[in-house]
PDB file of C-alpha atoms in Angstrom:
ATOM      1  CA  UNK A 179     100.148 176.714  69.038  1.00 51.00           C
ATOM      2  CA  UNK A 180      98.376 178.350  65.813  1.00 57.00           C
ATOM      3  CA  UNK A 181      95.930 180.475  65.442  1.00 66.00           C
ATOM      4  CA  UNK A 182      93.616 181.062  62.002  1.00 76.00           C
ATOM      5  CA  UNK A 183      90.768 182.887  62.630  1.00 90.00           C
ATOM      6  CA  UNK A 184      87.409 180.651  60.950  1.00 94.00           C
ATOM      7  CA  UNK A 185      83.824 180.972  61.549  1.00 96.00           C
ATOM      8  CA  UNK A 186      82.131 177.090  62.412  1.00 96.00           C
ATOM      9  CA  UNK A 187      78.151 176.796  61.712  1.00 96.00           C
ATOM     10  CA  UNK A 188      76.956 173.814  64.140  1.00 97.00           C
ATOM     11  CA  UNK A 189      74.341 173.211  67.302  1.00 97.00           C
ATOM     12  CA  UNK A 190      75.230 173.868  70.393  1.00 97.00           C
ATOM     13  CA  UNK A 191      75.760 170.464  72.089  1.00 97.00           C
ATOM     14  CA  UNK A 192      75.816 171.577  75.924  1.00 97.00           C
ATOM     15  CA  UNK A 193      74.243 174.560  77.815  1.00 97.00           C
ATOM     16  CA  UNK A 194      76.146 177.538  77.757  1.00 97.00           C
ATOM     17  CA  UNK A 195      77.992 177.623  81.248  1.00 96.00           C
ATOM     18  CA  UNK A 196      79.296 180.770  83.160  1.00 95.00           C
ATOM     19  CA  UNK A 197      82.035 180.644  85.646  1.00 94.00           C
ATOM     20  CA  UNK A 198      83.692 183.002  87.779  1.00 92.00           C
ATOM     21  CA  UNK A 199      87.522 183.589  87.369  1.00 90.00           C
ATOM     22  CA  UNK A 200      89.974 183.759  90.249  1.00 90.00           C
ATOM     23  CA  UNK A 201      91.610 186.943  88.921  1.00 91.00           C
ATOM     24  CA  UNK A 202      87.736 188.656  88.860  1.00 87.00           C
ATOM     25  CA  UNK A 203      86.719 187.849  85.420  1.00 91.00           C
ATOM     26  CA  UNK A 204      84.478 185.898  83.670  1.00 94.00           C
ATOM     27  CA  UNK A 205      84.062 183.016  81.254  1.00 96.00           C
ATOM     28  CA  UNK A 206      81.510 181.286  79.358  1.00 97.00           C
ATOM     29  CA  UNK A 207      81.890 178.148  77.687  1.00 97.00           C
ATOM     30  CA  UNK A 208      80.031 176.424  75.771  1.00 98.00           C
ATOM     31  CA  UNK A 209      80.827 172.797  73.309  1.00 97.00           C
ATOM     32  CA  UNK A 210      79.222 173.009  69.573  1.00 97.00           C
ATOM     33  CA  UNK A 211      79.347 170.030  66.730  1.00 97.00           C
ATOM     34  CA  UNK A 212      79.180 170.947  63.204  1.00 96.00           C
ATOM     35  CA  UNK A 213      78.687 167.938  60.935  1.00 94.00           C
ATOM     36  CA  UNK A 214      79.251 167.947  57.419  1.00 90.00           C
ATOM     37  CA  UNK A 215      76.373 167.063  54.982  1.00 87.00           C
ATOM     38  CA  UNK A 216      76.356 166.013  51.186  1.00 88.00           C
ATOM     39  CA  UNK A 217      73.642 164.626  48.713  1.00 89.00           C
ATOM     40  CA  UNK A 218      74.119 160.780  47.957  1.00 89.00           C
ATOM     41  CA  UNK A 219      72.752 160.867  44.547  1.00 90.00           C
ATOM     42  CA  UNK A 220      72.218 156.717  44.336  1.00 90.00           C
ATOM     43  CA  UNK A 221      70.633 156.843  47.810  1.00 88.00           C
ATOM     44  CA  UNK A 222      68.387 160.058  46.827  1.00 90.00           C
ATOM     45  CA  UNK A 223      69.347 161.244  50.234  1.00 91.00           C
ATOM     46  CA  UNK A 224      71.320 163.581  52.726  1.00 88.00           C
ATOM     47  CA  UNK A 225      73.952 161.699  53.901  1.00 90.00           C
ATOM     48  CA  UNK A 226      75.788 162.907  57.238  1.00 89.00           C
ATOM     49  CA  UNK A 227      79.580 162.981  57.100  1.00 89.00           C
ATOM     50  CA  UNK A 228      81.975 163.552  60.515  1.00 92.00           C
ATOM     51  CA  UNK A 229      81.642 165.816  63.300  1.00 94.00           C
ATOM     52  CA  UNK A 230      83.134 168.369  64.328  1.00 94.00           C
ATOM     53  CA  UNK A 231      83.260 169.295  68.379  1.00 95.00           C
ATOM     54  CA  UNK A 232      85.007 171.984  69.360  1.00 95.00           C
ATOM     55  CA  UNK A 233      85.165 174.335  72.786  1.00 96.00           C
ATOM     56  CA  UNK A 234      83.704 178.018  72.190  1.00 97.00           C
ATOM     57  CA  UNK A 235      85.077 180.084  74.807  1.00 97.00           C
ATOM     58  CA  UNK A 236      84.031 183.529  75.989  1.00 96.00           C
ATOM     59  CA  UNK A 237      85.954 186.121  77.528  1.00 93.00           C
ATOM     60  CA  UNK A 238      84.417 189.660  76.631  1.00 90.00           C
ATOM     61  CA  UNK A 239      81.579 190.826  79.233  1.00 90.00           C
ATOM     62  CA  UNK A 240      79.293 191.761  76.207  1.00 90.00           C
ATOM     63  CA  UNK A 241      79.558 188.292  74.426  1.00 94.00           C
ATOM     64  CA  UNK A 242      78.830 186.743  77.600  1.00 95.00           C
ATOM     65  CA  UNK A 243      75.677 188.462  78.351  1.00 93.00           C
ATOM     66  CA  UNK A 244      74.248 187.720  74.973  1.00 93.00           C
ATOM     67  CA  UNK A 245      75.474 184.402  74.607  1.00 95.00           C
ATOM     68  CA  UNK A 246      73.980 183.337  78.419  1.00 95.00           C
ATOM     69  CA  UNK A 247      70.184 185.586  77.609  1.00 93.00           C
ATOM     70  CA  UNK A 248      69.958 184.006  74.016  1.00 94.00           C
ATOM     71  CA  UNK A 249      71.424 180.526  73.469  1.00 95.00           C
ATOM     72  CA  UNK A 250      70.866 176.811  75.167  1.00 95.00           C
ATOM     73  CA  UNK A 251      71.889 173.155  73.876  1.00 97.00           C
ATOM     74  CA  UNK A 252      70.199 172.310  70.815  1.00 96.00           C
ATOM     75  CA  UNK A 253      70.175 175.770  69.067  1.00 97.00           C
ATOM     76  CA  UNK A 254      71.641 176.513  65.884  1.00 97.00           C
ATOM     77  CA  UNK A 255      74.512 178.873  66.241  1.00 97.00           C
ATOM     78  CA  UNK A 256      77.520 180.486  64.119  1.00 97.00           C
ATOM     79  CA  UNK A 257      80.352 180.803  65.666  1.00 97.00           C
ATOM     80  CA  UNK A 258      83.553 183.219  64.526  1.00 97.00           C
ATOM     81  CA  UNK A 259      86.565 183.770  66.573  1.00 96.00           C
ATOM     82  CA  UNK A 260      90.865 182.057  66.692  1.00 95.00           C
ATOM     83  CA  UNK A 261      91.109 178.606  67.306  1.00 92.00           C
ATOM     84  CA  UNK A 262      93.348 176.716  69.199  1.00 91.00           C
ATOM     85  CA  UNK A 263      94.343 173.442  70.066  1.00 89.00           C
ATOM     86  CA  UNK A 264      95.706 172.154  73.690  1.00 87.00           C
ATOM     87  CA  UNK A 265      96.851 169.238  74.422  1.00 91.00           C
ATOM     88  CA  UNK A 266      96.614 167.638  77.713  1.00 88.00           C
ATOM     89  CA  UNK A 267      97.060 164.231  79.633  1.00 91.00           C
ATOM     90  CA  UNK A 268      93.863 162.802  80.992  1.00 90.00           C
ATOM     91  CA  UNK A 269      93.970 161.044  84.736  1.00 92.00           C
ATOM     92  CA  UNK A 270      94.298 157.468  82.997  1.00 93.00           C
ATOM     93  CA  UNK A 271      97.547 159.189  81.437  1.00 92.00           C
ATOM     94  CA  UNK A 272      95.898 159.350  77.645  1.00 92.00           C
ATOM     95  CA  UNK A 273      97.125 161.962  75.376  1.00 92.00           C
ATOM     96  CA  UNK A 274      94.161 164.121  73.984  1.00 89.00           C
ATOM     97  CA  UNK A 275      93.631 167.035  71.716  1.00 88.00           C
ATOM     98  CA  UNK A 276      90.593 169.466  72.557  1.00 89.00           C
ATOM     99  CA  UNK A 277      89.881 171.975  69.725  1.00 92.00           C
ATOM    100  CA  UNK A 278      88.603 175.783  71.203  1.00 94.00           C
ATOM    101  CA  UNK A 279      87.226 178.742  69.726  1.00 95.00           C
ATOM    102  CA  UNK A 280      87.992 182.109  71.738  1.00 95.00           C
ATOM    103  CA  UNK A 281      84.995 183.272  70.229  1.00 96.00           C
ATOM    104  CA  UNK A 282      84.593 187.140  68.880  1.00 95.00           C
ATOM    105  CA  UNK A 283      81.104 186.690  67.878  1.00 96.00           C
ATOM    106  CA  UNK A 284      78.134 184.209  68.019  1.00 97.00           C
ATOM    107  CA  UNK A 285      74.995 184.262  66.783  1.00 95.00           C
ATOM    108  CA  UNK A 286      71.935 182.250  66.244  1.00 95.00           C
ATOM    109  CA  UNK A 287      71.797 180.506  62.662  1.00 95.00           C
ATOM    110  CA  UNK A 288      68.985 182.862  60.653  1.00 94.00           C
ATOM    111  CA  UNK A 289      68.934 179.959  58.045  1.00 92.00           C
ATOM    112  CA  UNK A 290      67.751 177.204  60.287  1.00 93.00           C
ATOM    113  CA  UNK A 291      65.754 179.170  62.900  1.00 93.00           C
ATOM    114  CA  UNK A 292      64.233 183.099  63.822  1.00 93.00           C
ATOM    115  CA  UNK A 293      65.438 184.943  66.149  1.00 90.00           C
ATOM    116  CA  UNK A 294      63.826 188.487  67.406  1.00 88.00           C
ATOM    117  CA  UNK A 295      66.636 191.076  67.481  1.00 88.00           C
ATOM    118  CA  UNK A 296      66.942 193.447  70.663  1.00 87.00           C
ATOM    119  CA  UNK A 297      69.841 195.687  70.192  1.00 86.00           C
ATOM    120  CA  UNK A 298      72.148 196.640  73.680  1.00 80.00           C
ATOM    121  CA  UNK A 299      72.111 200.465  74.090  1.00 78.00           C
ATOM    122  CA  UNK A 300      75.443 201.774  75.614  1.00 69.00           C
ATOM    123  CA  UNK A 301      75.573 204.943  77.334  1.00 66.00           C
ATOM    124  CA  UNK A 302      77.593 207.764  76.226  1.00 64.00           C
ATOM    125  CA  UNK A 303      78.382 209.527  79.696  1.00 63.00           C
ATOM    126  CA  UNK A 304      79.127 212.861  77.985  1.00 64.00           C
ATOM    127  CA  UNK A 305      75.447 212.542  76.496  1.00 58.00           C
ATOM    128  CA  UNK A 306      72.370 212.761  78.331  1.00 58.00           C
ATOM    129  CA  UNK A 307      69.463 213.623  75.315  1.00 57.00           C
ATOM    130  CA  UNK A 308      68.637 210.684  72.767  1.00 58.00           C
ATOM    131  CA  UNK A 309      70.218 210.719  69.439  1.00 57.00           C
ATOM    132  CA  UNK A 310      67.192 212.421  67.036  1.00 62.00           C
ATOM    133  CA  UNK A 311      66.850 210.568  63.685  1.00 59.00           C
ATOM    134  CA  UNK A 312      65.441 212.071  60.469  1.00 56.00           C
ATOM    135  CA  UNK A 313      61.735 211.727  59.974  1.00 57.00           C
ATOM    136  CA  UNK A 314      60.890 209.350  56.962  1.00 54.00           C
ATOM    137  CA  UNK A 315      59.808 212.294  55.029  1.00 53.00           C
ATOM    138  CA  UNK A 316      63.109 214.130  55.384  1.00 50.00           C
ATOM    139  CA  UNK A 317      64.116 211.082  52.915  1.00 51.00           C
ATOM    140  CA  UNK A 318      63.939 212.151  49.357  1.00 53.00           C
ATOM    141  CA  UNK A 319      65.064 209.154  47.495  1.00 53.00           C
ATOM    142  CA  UNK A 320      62.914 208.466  44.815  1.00 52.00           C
ATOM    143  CA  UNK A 321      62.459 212.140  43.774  1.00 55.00           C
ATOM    144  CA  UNK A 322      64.142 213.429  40.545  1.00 52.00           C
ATOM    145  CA  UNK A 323      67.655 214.997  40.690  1.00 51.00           C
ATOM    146  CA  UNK A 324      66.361 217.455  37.992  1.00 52.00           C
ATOM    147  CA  UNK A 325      63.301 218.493  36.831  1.00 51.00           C
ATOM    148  CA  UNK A 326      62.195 219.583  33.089  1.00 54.00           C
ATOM    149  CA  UNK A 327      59.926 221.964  31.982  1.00 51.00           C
TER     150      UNK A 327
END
């Protein structure tokens, strides 16, 4: 089995789906197709080309949580992360191939939709007051290095 890590732009083609692991974890799994597009200059058109389907898999509790509050079928996604290929014998004894993607990030696709950011806070035990930030007019870009009388 080989592994090349490879980012895939597609929809996702299935809602996202978590299950619960005999060993305690989790997984969420999800199928995307990416089809390839190109300009037909005689027919003055996009023409679509073959799709891609592929598995995204995953397996980290942070990815999961994202991926199940912010995606369903139909949206636009990117989706980085190792693929893999497994073979397998169906019931009627046919040999298949099923592409996956153990997925280190997803996200939505900013060029074909919007999506409103909300960023996870994490809490530092060790650290119970909030992180202060400058004020905007502790900033002094814009201001000359030197001045000249």
């Amino acid at each position: 089995m080989y592994e090349a890590n490879t980012a895939v732009i597609g929809r996702v083609v299935t809602q996202p789906v978590v299950r619960g692991l005999q060993n305690g974890e989790q997984l969420l799994s999800f199928r995307l197709a990416s089809t390839a597009r190109r300009y037909d200059q005689a027919a003055g058109d996009w023409v679509d080309g073959g799709t891609l389907y592929l598995t995204v898999s995953c397996w980290r509790r942070g990815i999961i949580e994202g991926v199940e509050a912010s995606l369903q079928r139909g949206d636009p996604v990117i989706a980085y992360g190792q693929l893999r290929s497994n073979e397998y014998t169906t019931r009627d004894g046919a040999e298949r191939t099923d592409l996956e993607m153990r997925a280190l990030a997803v996200g939505p696709d900013l060029g074909r939709c919007t999506a409103p950011v909300v960023r996870k806070t994490f809490a530092r035990p060790d650290r119970t007051d909030p992180v202060e930030r400058p004020s905007v007019d502790a900033d002094t870009a814009g201001e000359p290095a030197t001045t000249h009388s």
